[in-house]
PDB file of N, CA and C in Angstrom:
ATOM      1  N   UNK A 159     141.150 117.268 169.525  1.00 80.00           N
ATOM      2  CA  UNK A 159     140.646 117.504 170.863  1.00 80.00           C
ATOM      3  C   UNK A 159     140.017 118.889 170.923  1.00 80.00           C
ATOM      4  N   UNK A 160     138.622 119.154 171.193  1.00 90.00           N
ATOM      5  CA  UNK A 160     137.579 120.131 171.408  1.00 90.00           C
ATOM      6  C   UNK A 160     138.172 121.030 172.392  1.00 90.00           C
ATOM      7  N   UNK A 161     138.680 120.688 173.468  1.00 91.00           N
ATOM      8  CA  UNK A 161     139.054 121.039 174.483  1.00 91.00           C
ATOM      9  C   UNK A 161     140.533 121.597 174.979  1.00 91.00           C
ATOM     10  N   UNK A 162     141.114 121.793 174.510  1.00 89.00           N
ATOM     11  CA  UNK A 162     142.592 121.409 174.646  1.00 89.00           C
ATOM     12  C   UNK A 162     142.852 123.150 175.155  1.00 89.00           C
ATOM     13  N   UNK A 163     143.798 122.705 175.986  1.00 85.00           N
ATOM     14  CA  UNK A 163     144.024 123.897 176.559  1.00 85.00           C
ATOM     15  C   UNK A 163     142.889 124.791 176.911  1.00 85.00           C
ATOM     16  N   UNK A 164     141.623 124.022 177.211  1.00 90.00           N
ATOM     17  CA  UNK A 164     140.729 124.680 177.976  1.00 90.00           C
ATOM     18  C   UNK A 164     140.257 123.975 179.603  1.00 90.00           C
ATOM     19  N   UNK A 165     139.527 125.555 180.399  1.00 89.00           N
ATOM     20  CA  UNK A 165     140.009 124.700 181.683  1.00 89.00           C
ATOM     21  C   UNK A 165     138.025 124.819 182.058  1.00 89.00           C
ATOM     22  N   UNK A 166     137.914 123.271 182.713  1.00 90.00           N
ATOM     23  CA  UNK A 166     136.328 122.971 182.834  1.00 90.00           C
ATOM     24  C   UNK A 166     135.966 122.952 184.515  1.00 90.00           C
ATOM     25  N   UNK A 167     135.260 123.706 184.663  1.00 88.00           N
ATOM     26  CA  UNK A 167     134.966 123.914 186.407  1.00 88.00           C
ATOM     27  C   UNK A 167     133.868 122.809 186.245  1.00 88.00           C
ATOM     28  N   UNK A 168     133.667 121.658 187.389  1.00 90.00           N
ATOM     29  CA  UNK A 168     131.941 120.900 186.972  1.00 90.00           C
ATOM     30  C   UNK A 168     131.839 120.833 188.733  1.00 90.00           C
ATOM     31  N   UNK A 169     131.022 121.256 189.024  1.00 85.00           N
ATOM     32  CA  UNK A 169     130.672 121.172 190.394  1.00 85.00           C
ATOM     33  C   UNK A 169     129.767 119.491 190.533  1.00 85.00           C
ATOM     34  N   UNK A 170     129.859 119.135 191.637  1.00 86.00           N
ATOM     35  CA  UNK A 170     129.439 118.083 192.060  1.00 86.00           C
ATOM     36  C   UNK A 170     129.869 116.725 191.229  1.00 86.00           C
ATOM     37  N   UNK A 171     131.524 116.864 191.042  1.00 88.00           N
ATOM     38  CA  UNK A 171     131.594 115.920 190.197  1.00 88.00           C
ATOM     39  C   UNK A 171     132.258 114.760 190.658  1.00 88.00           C
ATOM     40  N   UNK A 172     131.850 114.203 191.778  1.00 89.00           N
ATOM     41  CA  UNK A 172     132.109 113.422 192.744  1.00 89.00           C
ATOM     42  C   UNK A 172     131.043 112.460 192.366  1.00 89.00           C
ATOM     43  N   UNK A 173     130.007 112.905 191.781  1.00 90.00           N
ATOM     44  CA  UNK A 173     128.790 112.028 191.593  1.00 90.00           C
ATOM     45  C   UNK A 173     128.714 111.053 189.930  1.00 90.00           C
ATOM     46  N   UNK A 174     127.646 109.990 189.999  1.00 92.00           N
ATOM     47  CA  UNK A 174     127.674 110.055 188.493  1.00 92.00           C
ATOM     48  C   UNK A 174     127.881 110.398 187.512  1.00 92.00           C
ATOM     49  N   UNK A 175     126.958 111.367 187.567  1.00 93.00           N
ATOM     50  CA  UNK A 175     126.592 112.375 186.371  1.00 93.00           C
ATOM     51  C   UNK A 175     127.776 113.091 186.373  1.00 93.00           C
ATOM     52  N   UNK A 176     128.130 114.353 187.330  1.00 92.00           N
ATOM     53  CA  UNK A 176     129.255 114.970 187.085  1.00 92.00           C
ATOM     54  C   UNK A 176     130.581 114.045 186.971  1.00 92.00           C
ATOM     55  N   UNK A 177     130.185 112.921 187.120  1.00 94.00           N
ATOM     56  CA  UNK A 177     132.272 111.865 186.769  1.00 94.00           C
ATOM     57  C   UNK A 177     131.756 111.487 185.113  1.00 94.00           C
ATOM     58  N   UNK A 178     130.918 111.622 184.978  1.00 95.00           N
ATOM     59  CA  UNK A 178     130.632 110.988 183.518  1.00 95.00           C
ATOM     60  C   UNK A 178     131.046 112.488 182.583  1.00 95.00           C
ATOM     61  N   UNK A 179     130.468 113.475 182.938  1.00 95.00           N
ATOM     62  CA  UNK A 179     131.015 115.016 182.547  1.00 95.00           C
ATOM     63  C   UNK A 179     132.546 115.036 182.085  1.00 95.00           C
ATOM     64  N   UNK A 180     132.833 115.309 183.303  1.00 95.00           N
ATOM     65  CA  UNK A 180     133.901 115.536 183.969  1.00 95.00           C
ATOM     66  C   UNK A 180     135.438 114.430 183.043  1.00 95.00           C
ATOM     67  N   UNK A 181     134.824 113.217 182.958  1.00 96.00           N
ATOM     68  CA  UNK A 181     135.515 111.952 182.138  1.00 96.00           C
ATOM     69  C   UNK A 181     135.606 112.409 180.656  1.00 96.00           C
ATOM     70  N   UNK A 182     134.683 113.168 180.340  1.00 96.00           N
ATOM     71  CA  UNK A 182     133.973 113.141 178.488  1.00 96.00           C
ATOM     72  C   UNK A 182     135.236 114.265 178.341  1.00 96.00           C
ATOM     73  N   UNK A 183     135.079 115.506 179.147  1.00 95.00           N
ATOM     74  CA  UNK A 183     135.420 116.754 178.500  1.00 95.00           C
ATOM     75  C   UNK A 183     136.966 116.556 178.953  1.00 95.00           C
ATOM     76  N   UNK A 184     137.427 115.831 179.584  1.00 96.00           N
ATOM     77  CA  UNK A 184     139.154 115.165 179.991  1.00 96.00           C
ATOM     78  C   UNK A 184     139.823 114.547 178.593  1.00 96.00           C
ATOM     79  N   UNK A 185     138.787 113.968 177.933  1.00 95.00           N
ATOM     80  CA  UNK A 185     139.058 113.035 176.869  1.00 95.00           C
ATOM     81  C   UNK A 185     139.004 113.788 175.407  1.00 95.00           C
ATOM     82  N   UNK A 186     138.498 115.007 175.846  1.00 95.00           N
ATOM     83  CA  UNK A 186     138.553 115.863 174.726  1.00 95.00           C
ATOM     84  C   UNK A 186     139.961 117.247 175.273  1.00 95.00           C
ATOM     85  N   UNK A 187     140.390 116.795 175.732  1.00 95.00           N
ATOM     86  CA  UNK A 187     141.304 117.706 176.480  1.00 95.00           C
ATOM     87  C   UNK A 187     141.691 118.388 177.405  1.00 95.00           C
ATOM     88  N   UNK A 188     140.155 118.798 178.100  1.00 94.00           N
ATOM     89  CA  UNK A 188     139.941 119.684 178.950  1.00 94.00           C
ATOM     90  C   UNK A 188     140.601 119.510 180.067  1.00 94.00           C
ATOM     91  N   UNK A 189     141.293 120.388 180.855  1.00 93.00           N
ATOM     92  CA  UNK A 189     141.743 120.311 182.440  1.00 93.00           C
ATOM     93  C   UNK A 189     140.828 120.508 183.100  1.00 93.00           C
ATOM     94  N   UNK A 190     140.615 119.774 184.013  1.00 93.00           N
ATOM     95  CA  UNK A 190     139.515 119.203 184.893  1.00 93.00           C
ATOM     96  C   UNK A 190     138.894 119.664 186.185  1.00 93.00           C
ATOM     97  N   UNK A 191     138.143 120.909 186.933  1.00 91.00           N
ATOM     98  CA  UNK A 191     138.582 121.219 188.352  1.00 91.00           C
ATOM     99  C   UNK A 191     136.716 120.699 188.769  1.00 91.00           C
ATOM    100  N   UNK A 192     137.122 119.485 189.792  1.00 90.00           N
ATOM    101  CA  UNK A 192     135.703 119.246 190.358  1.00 90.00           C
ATOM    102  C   UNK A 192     135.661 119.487 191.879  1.00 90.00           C
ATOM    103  N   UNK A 193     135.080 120.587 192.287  1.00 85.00           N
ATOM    104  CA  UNK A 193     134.491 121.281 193.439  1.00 85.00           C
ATOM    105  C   UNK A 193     133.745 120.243 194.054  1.00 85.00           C
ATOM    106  N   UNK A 194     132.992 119.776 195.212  1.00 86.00           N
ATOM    107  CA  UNK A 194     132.339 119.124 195.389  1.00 86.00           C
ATOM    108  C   UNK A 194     132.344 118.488 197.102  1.00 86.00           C
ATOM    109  N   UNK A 195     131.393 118.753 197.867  1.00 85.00           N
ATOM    110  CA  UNK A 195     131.458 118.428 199.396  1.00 85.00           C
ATOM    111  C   UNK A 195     131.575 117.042 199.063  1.00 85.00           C
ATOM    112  N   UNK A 196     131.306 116.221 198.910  1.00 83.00           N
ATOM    113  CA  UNK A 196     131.972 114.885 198.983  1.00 83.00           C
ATOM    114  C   UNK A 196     133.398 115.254 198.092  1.00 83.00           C
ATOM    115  N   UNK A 197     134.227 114.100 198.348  1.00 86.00           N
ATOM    116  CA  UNK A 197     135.347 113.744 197.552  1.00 86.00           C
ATOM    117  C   UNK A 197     135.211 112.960 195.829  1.00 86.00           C
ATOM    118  N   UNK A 198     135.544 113.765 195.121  1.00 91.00           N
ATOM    119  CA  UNK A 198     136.249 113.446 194.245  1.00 91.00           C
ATOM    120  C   UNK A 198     137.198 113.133 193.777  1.00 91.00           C
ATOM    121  N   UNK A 199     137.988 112.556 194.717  1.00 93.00           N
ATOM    122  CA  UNK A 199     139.175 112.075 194.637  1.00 93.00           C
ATOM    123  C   UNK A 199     139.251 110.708 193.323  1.00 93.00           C
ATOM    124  N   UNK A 200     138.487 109.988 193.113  1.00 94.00           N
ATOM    125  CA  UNK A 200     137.866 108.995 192.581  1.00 94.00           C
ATOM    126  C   UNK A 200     138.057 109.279 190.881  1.00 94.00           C
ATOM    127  N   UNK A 201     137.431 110.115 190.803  1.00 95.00           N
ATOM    128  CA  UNK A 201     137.514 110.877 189.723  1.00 95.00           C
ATOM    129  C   UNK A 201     138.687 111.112 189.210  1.00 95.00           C
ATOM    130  N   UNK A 202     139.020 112.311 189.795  1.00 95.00           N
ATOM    131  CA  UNK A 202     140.750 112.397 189.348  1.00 95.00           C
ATOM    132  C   UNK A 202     141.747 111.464 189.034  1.00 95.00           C
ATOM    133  N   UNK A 203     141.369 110.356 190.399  1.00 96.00           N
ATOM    134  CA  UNK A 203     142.648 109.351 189.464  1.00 96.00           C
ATOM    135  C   UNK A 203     142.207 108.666 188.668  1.00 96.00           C
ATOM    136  N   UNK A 204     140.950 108.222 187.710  1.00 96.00           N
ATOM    137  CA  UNK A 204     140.418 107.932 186.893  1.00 96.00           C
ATOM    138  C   UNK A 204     140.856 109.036 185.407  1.00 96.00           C
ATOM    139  N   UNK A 205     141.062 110.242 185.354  1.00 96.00           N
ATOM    140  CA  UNK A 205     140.976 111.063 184.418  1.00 96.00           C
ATOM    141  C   UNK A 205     142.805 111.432 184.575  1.00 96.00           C
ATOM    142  N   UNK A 206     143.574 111.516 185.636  1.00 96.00           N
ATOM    143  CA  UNK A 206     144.527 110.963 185.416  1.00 96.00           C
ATOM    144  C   UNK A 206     145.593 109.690 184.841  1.00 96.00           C
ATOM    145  N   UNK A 207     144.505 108.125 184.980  1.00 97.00           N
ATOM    146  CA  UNK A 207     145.273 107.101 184.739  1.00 97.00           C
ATOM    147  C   UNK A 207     145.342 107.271 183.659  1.00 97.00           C
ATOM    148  N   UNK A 208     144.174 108.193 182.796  1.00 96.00           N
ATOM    149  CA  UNK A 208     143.774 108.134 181.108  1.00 96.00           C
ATOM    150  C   UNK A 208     144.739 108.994 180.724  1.00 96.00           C
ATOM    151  N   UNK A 209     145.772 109.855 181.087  1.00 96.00           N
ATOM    152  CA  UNK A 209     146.414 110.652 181.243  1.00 96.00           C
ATOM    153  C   UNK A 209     146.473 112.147 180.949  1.00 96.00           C
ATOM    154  N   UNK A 210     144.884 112.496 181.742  1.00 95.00           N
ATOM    155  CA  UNK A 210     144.638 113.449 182.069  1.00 95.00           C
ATOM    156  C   UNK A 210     144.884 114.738 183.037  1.00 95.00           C
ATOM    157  N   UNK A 211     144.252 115.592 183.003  1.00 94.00           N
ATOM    158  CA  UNK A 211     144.616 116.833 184.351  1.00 94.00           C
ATOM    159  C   UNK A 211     143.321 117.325 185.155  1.00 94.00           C
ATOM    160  N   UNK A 212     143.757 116.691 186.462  1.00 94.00           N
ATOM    161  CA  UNK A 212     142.010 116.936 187.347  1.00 94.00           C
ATOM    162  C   UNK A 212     142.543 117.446 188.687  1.00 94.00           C
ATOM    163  N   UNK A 213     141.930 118.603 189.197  1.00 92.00           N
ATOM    164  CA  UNK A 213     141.921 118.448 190.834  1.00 92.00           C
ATOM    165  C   UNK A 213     140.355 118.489 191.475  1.00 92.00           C
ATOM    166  N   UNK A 214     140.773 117.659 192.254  1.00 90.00           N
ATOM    167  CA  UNK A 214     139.229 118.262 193.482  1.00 90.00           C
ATOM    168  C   UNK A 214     139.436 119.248 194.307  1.00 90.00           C
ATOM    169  N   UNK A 215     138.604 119.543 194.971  1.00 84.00           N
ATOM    170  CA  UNK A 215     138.923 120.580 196.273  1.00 84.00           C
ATOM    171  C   UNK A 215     137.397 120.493 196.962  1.00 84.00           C
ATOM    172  N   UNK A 216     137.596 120.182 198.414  1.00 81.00           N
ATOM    173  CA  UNK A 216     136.193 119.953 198.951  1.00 81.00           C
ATOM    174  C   UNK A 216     135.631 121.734 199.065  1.00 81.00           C
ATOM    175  N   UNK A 217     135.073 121.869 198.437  1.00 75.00           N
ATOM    176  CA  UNK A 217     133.320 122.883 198.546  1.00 75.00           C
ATOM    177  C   UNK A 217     132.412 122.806 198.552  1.00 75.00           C
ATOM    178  N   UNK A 218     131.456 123.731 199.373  1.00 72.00           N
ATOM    179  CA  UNK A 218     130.327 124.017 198.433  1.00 72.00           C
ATOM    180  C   UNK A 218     129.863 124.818 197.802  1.00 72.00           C
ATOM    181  N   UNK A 219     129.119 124.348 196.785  1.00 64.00           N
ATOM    182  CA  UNK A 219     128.866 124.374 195.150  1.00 64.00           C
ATOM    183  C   UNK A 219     127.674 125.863 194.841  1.00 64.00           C
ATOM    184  N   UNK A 220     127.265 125.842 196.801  1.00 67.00           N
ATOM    185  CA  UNK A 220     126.248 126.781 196.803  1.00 67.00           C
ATOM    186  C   UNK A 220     126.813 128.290 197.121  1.00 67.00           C
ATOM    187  N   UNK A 221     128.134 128.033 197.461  1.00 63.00           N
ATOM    188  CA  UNK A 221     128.925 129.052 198.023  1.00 63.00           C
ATOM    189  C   UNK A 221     130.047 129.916 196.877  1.00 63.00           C
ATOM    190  N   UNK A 222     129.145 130.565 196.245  1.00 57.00           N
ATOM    191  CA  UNK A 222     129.949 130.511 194.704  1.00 57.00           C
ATOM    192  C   UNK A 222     131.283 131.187 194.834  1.00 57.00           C
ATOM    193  N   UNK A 223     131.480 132.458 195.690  1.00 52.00           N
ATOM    194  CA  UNK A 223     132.873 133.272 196.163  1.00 52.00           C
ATOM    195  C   UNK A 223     133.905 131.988 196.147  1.00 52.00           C
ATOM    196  N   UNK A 224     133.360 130.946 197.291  1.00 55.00           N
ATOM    197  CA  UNK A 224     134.272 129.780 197.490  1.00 55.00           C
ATOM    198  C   UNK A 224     135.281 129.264 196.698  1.00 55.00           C
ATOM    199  N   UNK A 225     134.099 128.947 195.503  1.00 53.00           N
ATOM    200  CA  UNK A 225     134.511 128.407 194.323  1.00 53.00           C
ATOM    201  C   UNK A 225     135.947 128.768 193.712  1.00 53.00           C
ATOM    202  N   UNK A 226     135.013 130.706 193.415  1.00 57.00           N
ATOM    203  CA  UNK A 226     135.928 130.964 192.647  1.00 57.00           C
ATOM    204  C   UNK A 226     137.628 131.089 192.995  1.00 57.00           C
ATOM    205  N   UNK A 227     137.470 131.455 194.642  1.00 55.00           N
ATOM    206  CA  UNK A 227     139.115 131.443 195.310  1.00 55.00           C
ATOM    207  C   UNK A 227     139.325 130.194 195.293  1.00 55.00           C
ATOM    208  N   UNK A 228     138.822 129.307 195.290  1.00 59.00           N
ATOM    209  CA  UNK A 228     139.101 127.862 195.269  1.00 59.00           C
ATOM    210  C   UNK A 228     140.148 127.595 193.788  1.00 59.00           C
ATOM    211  N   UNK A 229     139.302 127.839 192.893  1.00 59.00           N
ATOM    212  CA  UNK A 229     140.354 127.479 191.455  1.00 59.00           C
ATOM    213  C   UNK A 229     140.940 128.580 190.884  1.00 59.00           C
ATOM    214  N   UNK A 230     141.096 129.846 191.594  1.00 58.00           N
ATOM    215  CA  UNK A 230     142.009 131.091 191.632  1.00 58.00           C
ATOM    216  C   UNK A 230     143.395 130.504 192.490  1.00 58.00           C
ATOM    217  N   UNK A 231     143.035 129.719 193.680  1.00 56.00           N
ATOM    218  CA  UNK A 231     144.007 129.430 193.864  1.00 56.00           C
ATOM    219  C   UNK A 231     145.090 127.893 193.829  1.00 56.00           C
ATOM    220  N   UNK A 232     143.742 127.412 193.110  1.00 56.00           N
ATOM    221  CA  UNK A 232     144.785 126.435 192.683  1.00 56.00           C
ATOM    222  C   UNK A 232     145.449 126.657 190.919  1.00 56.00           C
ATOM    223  N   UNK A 233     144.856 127.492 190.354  1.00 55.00           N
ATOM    224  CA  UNK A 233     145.899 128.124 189.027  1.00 55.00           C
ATOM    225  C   UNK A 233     147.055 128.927 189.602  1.00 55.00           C
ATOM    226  N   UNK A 234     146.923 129.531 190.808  1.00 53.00           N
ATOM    227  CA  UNK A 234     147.977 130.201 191.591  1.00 53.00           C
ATOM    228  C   UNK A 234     149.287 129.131 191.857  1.00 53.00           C
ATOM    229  N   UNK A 235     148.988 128.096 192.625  1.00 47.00           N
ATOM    230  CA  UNK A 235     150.040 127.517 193.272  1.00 47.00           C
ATOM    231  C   UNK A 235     149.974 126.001 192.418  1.00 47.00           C
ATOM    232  N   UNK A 236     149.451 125.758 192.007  1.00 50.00           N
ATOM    233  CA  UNK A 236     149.330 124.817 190.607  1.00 50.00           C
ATOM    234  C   UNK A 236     149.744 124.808 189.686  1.00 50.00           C
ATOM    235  N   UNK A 237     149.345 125.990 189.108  1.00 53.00           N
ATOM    236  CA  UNK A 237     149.877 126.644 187.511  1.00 53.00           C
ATOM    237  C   UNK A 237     149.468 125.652 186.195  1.00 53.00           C
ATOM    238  N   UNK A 238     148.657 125.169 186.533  1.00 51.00           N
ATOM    239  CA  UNK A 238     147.999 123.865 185.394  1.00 51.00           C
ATOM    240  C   UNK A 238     146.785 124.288 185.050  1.00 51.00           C
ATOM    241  N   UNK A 239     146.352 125.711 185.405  1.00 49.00           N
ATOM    242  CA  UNK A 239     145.191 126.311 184.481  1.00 49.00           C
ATOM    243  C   UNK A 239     145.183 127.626 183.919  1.00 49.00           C
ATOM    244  N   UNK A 240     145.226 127.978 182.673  1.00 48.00           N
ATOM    245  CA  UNK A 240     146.018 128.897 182.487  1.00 48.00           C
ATOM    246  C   UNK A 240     145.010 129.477 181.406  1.00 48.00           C
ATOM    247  N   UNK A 241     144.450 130.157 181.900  1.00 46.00           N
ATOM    248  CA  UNK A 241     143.742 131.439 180.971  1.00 46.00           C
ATOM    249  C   UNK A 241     143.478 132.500 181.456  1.00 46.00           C
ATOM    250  N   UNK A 242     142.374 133.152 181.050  1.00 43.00           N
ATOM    251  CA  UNK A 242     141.769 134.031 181.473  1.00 43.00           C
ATOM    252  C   UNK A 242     141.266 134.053 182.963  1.00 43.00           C
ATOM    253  N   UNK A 243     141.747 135.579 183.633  1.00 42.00           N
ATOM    254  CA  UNK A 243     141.142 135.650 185.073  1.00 42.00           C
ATOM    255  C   UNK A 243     140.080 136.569 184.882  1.00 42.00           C
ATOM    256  N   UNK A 244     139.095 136.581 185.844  1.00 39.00           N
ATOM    257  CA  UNK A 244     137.647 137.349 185.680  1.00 39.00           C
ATOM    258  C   UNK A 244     138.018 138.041 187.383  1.00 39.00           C
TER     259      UNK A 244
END
């Protein structure tokens, strides 16, 4: 696994393209965080049933500060992403 113990931000991954992303780099290990004004909920339990690690969190993607407190704080009260803080 390419990925393993690495953590993958994919914005808009509520959509095709980003669930097809988002699916690939799960399967290579990656923990999963898809940002995205629609729900991705869809996603997650898809990359979970495979027995993966995904959260959504509704944002937007244009609002980059957002973002980043967004998956600052879900490694905070989560603790399922674990590397490096910037």
């Amino acid at each position: 696994m390419r990925f393993e113990n690495k953590s993958v931000i994919i914005t808009g991954g509520g959509g095709k393209i980003g669930k097809a992303y988002a699916i690939g780099f799960a399967r290579e290990g990656a923990k999963v965080a898809l940002p995205d004004i629609a729900s991705a909920d869809h996603v997650v339990k898809a990359i979970r049933d495979m027995g993966g690690m995904a959260i959504s969190m509704a944002r937007d993607a244009q609002c980059e500060f957002g973002d980043i407190i967004s998956v600052r704080r879900s490694n905070k009260h989560g603790r399922w992403m674990k590397g490096k803080r910037r």
